[in-house]
Short mmCIF file of C-alpha atoms and ligand atoms in Angstrom, two decimals:
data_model
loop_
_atom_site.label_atom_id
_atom_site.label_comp_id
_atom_site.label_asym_id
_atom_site.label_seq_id
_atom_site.Cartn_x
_atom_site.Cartn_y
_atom_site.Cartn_z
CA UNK R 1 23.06 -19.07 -12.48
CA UNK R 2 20.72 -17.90 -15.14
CA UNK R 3 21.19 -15.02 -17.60
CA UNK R 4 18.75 -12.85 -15.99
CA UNK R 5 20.86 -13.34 -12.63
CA UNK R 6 24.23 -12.78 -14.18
CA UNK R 7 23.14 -9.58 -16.01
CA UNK R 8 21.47 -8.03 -12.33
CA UNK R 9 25.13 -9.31 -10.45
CA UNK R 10 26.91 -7.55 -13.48
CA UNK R 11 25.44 -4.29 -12.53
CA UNK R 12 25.27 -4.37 -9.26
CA UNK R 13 28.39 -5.14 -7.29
CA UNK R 14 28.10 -2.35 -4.94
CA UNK R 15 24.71 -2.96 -3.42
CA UNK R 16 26.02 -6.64 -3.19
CA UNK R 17 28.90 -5.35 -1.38
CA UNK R 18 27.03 -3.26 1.04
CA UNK R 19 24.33 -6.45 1.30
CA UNK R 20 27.15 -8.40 2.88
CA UNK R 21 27.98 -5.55 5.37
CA UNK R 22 24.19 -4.99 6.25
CA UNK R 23 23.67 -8.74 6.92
CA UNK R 24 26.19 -8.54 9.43
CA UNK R 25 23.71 -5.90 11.16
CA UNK R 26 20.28 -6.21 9.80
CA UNK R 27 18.53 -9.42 9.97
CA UNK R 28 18.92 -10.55 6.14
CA UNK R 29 20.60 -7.56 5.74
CA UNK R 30 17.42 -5.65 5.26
CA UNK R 31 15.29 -3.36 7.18
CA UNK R 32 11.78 -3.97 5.73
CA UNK R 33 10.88 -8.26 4.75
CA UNK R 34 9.17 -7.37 1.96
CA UNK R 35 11.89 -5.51 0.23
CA UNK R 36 14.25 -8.69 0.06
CA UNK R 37 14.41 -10.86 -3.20
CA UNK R 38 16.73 -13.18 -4.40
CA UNK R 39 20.06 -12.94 -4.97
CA UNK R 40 20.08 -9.70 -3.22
CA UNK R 41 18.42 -6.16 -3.01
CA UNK R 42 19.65 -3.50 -4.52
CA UNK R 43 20.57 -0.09 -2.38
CA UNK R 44 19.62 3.37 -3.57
CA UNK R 45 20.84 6.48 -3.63
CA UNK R 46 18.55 8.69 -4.75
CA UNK R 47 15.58 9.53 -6.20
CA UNK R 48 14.31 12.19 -8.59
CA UNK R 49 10.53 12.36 -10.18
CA UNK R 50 9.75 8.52 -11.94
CA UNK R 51 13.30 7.82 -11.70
CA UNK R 52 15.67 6.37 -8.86
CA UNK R 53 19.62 5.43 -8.95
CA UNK R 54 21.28 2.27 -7.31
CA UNK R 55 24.90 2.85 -5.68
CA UNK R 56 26.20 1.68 -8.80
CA UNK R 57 24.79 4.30 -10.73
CA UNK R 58 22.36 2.51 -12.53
CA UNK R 59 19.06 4.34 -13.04
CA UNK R 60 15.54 2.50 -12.93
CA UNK R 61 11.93 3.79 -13.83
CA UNK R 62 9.96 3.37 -10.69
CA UNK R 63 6.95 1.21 -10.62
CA UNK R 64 6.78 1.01 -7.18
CA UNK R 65 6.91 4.01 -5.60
CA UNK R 66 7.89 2.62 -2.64
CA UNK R 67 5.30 0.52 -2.34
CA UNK R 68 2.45 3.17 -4.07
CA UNK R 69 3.21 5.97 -0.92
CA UNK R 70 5.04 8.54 -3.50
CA UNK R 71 1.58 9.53 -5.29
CA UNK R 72 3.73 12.35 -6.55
CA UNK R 73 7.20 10.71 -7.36
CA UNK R 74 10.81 11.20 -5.60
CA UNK R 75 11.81 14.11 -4.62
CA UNK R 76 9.27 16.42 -5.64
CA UNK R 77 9.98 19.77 -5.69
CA UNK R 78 6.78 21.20 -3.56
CA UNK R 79 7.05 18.59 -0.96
CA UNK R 80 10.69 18.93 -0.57
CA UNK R 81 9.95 22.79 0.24
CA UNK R 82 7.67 22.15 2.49
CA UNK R 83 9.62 19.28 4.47
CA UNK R 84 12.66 21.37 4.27
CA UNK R 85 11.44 24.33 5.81
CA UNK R 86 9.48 22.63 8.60
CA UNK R 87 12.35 20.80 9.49
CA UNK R 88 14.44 24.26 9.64
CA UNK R 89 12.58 25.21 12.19
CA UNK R 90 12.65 22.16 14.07
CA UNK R 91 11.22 18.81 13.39
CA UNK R 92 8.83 17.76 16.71
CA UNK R 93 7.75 19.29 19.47
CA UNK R 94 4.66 18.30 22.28
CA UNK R 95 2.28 20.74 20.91
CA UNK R 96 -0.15 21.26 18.21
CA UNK R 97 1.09 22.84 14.96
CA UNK R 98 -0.71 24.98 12.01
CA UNK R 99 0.52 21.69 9.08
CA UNK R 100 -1.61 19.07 12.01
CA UNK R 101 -4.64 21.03 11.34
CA UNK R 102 -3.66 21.66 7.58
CA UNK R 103 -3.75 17.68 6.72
CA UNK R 104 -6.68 17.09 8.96
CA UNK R 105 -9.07 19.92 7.23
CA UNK R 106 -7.68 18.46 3.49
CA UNK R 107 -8.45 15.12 4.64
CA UNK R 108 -11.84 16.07 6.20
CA UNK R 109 -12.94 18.15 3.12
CA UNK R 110 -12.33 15.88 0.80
CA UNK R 111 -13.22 12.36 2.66
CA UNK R 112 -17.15 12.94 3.41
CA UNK R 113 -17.51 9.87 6.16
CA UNK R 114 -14.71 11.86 8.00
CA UNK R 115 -15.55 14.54 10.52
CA UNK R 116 -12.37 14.99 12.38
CA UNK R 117 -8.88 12.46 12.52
CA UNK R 118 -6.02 11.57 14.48
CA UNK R 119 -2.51 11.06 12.92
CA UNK R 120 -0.21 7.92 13.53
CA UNK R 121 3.10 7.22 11.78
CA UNK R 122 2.54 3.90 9.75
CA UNK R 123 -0.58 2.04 8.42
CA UNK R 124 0.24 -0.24 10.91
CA UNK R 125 0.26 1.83 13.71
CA UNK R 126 -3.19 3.60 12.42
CA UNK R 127 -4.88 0.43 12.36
CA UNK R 128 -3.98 -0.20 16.03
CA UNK R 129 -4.94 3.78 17.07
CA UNK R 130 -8.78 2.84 14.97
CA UNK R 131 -8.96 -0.67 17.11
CA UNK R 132 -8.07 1.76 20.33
CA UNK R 133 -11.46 4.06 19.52
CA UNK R 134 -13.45 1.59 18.75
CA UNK R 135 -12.86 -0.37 21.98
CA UNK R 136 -13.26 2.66 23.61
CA UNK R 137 -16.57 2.58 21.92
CA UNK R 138 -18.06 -0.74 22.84
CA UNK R 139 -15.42 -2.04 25.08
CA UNK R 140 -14.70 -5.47 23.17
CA UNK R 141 -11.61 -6.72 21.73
CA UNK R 142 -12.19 -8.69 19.16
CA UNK R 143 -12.05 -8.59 15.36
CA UNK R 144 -13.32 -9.88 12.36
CA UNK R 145 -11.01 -9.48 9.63
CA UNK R 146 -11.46 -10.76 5.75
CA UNK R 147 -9.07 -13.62 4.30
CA UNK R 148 -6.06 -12.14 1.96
CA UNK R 149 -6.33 -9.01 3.69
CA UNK R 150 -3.29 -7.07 4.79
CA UNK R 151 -3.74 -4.44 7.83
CA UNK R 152 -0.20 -4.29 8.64
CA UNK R 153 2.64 -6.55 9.90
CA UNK R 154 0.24 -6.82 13.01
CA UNK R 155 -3.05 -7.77 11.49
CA UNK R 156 -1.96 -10.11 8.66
CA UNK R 157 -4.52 -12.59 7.07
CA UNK R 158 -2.01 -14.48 5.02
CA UNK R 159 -0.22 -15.77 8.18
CA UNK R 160 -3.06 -18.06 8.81
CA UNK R 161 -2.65 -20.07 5.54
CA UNK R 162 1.02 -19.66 5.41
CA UNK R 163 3.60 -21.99 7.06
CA UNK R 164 5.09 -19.20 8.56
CA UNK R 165 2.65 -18.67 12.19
CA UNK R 166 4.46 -18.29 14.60
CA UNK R 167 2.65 -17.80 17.36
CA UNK R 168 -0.98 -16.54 18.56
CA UNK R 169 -2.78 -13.55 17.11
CA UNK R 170 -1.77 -9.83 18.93
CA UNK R 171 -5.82 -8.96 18.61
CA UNK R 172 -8.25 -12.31 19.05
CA UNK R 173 -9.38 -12.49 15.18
CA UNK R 174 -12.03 -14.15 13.70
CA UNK R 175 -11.13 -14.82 9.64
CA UNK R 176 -14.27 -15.09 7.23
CA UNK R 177 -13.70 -15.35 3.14
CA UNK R 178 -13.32 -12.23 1.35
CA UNK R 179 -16.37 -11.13 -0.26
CA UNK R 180 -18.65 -13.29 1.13
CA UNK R 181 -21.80 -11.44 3.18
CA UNK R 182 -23.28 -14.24 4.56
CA UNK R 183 -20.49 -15.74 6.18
CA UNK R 184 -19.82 -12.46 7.90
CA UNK R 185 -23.26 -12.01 8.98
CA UNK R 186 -22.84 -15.54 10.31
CA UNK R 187 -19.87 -14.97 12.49
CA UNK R 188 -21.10 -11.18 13.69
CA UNK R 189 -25.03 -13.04 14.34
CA UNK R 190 -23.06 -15.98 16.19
CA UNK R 191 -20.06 -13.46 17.78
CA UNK R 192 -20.85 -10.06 17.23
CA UNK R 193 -20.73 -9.51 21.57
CA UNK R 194 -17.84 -10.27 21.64
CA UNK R 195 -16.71 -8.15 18.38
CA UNK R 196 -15.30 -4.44 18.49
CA UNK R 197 -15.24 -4.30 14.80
CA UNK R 198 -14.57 -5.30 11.20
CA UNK R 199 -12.15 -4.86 9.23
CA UNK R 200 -12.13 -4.69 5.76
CA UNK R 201 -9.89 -2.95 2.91
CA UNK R 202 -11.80 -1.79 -0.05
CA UNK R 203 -9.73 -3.79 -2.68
CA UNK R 204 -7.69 -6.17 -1.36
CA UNK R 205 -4.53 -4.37 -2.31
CA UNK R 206 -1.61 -6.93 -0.60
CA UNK R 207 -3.41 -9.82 -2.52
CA UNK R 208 -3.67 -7.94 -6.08
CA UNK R 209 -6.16 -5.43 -6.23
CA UNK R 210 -8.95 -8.04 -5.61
CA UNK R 211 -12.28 -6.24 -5.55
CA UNK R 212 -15.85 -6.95 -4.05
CA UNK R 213 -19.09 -5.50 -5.31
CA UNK R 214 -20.50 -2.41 -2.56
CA UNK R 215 -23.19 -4.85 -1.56
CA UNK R 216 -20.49 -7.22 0.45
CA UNK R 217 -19.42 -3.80 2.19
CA UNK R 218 -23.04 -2.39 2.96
CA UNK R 219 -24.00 -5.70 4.49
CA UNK R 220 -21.05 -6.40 6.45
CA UNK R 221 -21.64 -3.04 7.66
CA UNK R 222 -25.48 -3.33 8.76
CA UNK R 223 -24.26 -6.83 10.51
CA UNK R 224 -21.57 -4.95 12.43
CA UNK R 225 -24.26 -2.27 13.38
CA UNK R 226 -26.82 -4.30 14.37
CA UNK R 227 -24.19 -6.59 16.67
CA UNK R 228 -22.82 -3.05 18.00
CA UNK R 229 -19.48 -3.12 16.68
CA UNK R 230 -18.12 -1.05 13.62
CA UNK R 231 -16.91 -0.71 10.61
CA UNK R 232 -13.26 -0.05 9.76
CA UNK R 233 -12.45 0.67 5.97
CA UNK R 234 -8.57 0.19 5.73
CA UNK R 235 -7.73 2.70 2.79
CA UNK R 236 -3.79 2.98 3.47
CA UNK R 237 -3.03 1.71 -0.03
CA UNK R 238 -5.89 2.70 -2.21
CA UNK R 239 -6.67 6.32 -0.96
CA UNK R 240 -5.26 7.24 -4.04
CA UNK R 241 -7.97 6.22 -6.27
CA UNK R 242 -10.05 9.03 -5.84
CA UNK R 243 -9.75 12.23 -4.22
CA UNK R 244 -12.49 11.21 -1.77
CA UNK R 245 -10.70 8.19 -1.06
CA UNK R 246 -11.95 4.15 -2.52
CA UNK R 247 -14.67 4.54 -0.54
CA UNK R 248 -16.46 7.47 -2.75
CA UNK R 249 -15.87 4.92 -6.03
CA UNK R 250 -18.03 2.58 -3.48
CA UNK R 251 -20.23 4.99 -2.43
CA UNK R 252 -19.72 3.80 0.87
CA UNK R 253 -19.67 5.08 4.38
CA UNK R 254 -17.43 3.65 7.18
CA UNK R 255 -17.62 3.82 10.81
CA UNK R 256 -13.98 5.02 10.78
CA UNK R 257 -11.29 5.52 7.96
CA UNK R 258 -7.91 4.24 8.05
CA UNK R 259 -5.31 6.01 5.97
CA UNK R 260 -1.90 5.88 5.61
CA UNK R 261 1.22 6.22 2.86
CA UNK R 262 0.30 8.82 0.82
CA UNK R 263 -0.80 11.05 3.31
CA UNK R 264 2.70 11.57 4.54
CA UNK R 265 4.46 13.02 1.22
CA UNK R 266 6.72 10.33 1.68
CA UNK R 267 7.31 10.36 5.39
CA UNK R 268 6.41 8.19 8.46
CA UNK R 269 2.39 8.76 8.54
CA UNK R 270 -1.05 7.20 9.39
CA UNK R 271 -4.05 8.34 10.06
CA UNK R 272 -8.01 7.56 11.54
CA UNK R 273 -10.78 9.79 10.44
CA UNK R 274 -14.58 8.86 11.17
CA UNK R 275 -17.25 10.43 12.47
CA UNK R 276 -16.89 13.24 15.17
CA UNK R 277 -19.36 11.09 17.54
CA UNK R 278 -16.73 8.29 17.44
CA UNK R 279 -13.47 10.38 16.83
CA UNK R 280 -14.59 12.68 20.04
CA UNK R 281 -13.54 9.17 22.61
CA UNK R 282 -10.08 10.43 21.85
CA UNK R 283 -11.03 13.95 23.16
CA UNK R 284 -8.57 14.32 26.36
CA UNK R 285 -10.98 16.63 28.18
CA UNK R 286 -14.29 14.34 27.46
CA UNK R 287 -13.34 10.98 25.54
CA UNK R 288 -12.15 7.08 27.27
CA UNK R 289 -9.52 7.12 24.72
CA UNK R 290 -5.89 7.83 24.92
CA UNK R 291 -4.16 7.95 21.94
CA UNK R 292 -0.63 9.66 21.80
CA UNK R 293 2.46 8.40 19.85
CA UNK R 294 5.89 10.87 20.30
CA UNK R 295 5.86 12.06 16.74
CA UNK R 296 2.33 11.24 15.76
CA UNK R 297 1.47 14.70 13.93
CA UNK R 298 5.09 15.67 13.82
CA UNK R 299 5.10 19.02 11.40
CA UNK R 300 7.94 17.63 8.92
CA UNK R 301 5.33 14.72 7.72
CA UNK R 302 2.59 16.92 7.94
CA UNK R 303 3.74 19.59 6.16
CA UNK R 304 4.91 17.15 3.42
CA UNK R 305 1.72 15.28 3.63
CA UNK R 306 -0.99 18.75 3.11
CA UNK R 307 1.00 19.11 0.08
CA UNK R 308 0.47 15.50 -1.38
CA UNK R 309 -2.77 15.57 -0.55
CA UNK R 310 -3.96 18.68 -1.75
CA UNK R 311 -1.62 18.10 -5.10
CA UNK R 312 -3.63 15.28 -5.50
CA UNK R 313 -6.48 16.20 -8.05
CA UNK R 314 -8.85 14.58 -9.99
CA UNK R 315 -7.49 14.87 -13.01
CA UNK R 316 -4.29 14.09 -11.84
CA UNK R 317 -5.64 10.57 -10.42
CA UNK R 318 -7.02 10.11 -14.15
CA UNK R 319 -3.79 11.20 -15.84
CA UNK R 320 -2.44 8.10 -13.58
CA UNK R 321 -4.81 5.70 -14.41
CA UNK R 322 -4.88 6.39 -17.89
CA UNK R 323 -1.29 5.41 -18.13
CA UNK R 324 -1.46 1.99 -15.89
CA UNK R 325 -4.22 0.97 -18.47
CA UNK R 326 -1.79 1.57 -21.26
CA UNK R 327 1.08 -0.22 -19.41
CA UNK R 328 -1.15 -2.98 -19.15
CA UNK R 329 -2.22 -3.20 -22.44
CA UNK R 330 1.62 -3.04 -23.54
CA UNK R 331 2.51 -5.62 -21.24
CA UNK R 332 0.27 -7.68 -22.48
CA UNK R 333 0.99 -7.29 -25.96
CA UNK R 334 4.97 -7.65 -24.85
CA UNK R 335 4.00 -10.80 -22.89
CA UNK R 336 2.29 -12.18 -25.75
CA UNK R 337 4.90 -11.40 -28.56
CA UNK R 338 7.74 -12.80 -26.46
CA UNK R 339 5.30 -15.83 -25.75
CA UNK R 340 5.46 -15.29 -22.02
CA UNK R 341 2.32 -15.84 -20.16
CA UNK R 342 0.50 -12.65 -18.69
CA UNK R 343 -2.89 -11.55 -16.68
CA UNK R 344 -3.28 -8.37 -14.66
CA UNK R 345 -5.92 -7.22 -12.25
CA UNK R 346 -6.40 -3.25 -12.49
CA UNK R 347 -8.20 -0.38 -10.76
CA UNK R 348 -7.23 3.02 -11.71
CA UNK R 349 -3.52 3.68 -10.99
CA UNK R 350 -2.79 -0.19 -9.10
CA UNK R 351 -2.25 -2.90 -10.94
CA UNK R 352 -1.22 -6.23 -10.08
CA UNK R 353 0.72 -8.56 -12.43
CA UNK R 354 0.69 -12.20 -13.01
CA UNK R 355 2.26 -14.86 -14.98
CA UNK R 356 -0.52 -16.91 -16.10
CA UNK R 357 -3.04 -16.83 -19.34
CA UNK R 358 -5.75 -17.52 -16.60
CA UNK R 359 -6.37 -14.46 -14.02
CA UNK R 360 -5.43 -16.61 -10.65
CA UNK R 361 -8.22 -16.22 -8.01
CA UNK R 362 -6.89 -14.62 -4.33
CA UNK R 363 -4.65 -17.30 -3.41
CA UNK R 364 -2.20 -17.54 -0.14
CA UNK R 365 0.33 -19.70 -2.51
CA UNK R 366 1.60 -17.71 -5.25
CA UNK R 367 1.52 -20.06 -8.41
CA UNK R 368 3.19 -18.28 -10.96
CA UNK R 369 5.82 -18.00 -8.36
CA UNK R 370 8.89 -19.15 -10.13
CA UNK R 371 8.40 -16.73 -12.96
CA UNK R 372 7.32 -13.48 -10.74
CA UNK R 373 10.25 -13.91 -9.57
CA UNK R 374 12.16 -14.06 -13.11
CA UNK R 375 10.66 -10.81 -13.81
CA UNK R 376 11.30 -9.37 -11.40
CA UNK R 377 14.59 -9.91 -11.47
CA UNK R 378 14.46 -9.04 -14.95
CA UNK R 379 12.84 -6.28 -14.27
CA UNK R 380 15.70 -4.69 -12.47
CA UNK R 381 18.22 -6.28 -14.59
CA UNK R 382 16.59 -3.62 -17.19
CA UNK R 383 16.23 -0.43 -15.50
CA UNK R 384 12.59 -1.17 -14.23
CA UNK R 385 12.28 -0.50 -10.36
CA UNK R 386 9.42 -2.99 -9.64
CA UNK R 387 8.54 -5.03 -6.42
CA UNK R 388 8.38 -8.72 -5.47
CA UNK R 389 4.96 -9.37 -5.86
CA UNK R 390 4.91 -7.39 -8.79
CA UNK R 391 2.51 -4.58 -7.54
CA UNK R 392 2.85 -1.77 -10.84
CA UNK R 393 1.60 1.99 -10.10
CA UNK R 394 3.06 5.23 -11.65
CA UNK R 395 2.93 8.54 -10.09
CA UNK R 396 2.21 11.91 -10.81
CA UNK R 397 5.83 12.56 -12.12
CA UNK R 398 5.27 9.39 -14.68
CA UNK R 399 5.54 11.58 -17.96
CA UNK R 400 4.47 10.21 -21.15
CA UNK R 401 7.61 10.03 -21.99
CA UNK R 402 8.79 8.15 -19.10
CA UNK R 403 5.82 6.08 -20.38
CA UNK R 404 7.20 5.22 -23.30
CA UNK R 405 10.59 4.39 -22.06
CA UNK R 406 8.83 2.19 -19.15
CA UNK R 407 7.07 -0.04 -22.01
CA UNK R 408 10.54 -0.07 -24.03
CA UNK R 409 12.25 -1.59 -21.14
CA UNK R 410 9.30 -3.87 -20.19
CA UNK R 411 10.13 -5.66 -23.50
CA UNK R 412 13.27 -6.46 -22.79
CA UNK R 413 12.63 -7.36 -19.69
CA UNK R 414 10.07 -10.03 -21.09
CA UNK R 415 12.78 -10.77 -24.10
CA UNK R 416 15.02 -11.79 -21.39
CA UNK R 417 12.34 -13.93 -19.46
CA UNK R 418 11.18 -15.57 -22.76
CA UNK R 419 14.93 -16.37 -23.24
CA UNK R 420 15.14 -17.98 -19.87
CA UNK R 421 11.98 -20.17 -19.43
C1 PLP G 501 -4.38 -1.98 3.53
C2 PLP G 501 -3.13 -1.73 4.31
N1 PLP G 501 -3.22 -1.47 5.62
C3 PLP G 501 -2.14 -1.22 6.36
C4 PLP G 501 -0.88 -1.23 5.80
C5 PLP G 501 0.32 -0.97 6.67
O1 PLP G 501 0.89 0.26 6.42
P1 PLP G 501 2.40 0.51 6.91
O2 PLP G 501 3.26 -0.35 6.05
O3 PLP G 501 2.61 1.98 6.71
O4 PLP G 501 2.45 0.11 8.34
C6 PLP G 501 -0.74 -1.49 4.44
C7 PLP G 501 0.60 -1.49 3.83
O5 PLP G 501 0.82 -1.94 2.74
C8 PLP G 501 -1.88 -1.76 3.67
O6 PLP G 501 -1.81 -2.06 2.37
#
């Protein structure tokens, strides 16, 4: 066992306690596959602002925010409020409530290709609710999807380079390389009858903030149109880029919107916005469309979720991206000094990490494996919260303070590495 591994066991004999009670229970003893690392995960208690605290009573500056969906830290006062008092007056019903139409008229005021939206209660589940309209819409069923694209643990575009298929696609998917216009156009010229629609995320967030210029989206697009089918834009990661969503730093208009994480405050939340023309199929008096879901809408998360998104202000999102850009340069001057290889791929408050002196294309195999892994492990070893594939955002509770003490752990983190490789 290396240093790095000794000093995270050291710390953490608690959450490897409980690990060995959850496996008995949870497959791998975790709940989520993407939360697991070697030797073990840790368990948390809590969470307050930039900060959250294992069940050994360690505390770690978050750079994950669970996976970017706490735009506004743990715990944040406002939010708390409002889940708190939604909840106190009971926490689902089968009818409409005033925080539905809250979230729906922030989302539609500040998205412009959105007219009207429906919720869901993961990314996931939002993607499937946008493939429901726009069957409804040209009643076809299959999609074209980019490579290194992540829609959810349904519509995965890894799995097909991976060892790990296990089986036939739930939707009938056509794959085509990321970025590449022509080779759309070629499948929708050759397919496009048989397509319901694209689907495409802005930046390919799963695969490291990989980015394509708005001339790949506005030709994919007029392909899809002229076949019949539409055009998904899959913002559940990168909404957070500007207040008007990725697709206003694209200047780009879907067919329909996919959003999810943020838009909950934290809780269980998707949604689809597009235009009314397409949004009305799911009108129960007038639409083909039936889209329900037991706690889709449910007031808690939307009550939590107005207030994250109308918290959510310009300069907020600059404040956040201002900071990443320093991390990175800090990291990289960290990396360097400790002589520890480093590249990053940034845009605004997401940044992906690597472990090379050459910025690795989008790749299914991770080749800097070995020592993502070290840091990461490091990482945690030193009071940095960070995940596997060492995705780095901050939130709105990042202070520059926090700041500071982030990049002051960082370098110990890459001490340690330096002393392990
Ligand atoms: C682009 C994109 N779509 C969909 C999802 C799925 O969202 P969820 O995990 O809430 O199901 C994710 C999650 O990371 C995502 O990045």
């Amino acid at each position: 066992m290396g240093a790095i591994e000794e000093k995270f066991r050291k710390r953490t004999p608690k959450s490897a306690e409980l690990t060995e009670r959850a496996a008995k229970v949870l497959p791998g003893g975790e709940a989520r596959s993407a939360v697991y690392h070697p030797p073990y995960s840790v368990a948390i208690e809590r969470g307050s602002g930039s900060r959250v605290w294992d069940i050994d009573g360690n505390d770690y500056l978050d750079l994950s925010n669970n996976y970017t969906c706490l735009v506004h830290g743990h715990a944040y006062p406002p939010i708390v409020e409002a889940a708190i008092r939604a909840t106190g007056k009971g926490s689902t019903y089968a009818a409409k409530t005033l925080s539905q139409v809250e979230l729906a008229e922030s989302i539609v005021e500040r998205v412009s290709s959105v007219d009207e939206v429906r919720f869901a209660n993961s990314g996931a589940e939002a993607v499937q609710v946008a493939l429901l309209l726009a069957r409804g819409y040209n009643a076809r069923s299959k999609i074209l999807i980019s490579t290194f694209s992540y829609h959810g643990h349904f519509i995965d575009a890894h799995r097909y380079l991976s060892e790990q298929v296990a089986g036939p696609d739930f939707v009938d998917t056509f794959i085509a390389p990321w970025g590449d216009a022509a080779a759309f156009e070629a499948i929708l010229s050759e397919h496009g009858h048989e397509i319901t629609a694209v689907l495409l995320e802005p930046w390919l967030a799963s695969a490291g903030m990989v980015g394509a210029p708005r001339e790949f989206f506005t030709r994919v697009q007029a392909a899809a149109t002229a076949a019949g089918a539409l055009l998904i834009l899959d913002e559940a990661t990168v909404y957070r880029l500007n207040t008007g969503g990725a697709q206003a730093l694209l200047d780009f208009q879907p067919d329909l919107t996919v959003l999810g994480k943020l838009i909950g405050g934290g809780f269980p939340c998707g949604g689809v916005g597009g235009r009314r023309e397409l949004m009305e199929l799911a009108n129960p008096i007038t639409g083909n469309v039936q889209i329900s879901g037991t706690f889709s809408g449910n007031p808690v998360t939307t009550a939590a979720g107005t207030v994250a998104v109308r918290e959510l202000t310009a300069p907020k999102i600059d404040k956040m991206a201002a900071q990443v850009e320093k991390l990175d340069e800090a990291m990289r001057s960290s990396a360097r000094n400790h002589g520890v290889p480093y590249s990053s791929r940034r845009i605004g408050s997401l940044m992906n990490v690597w472990f090379s002196d050459k910025l690795p294309a989008a790749n299914h195999v991770r080749e800097d494996g070995e020592l993502a892994t070290l840091f990461h492990l490091a990482c945690m070893a030193n009071g940095i919260f960070a995940v596997p594939r060492t995705l780095v955002n901050v939130s709105t509770a990042t202070s520059d303070e926090d700041l500071t003490e982030i990049i002051q752990r960082l370098d110990s983190t890459f001490e340690d590495m330096a002393a392990e490789i």
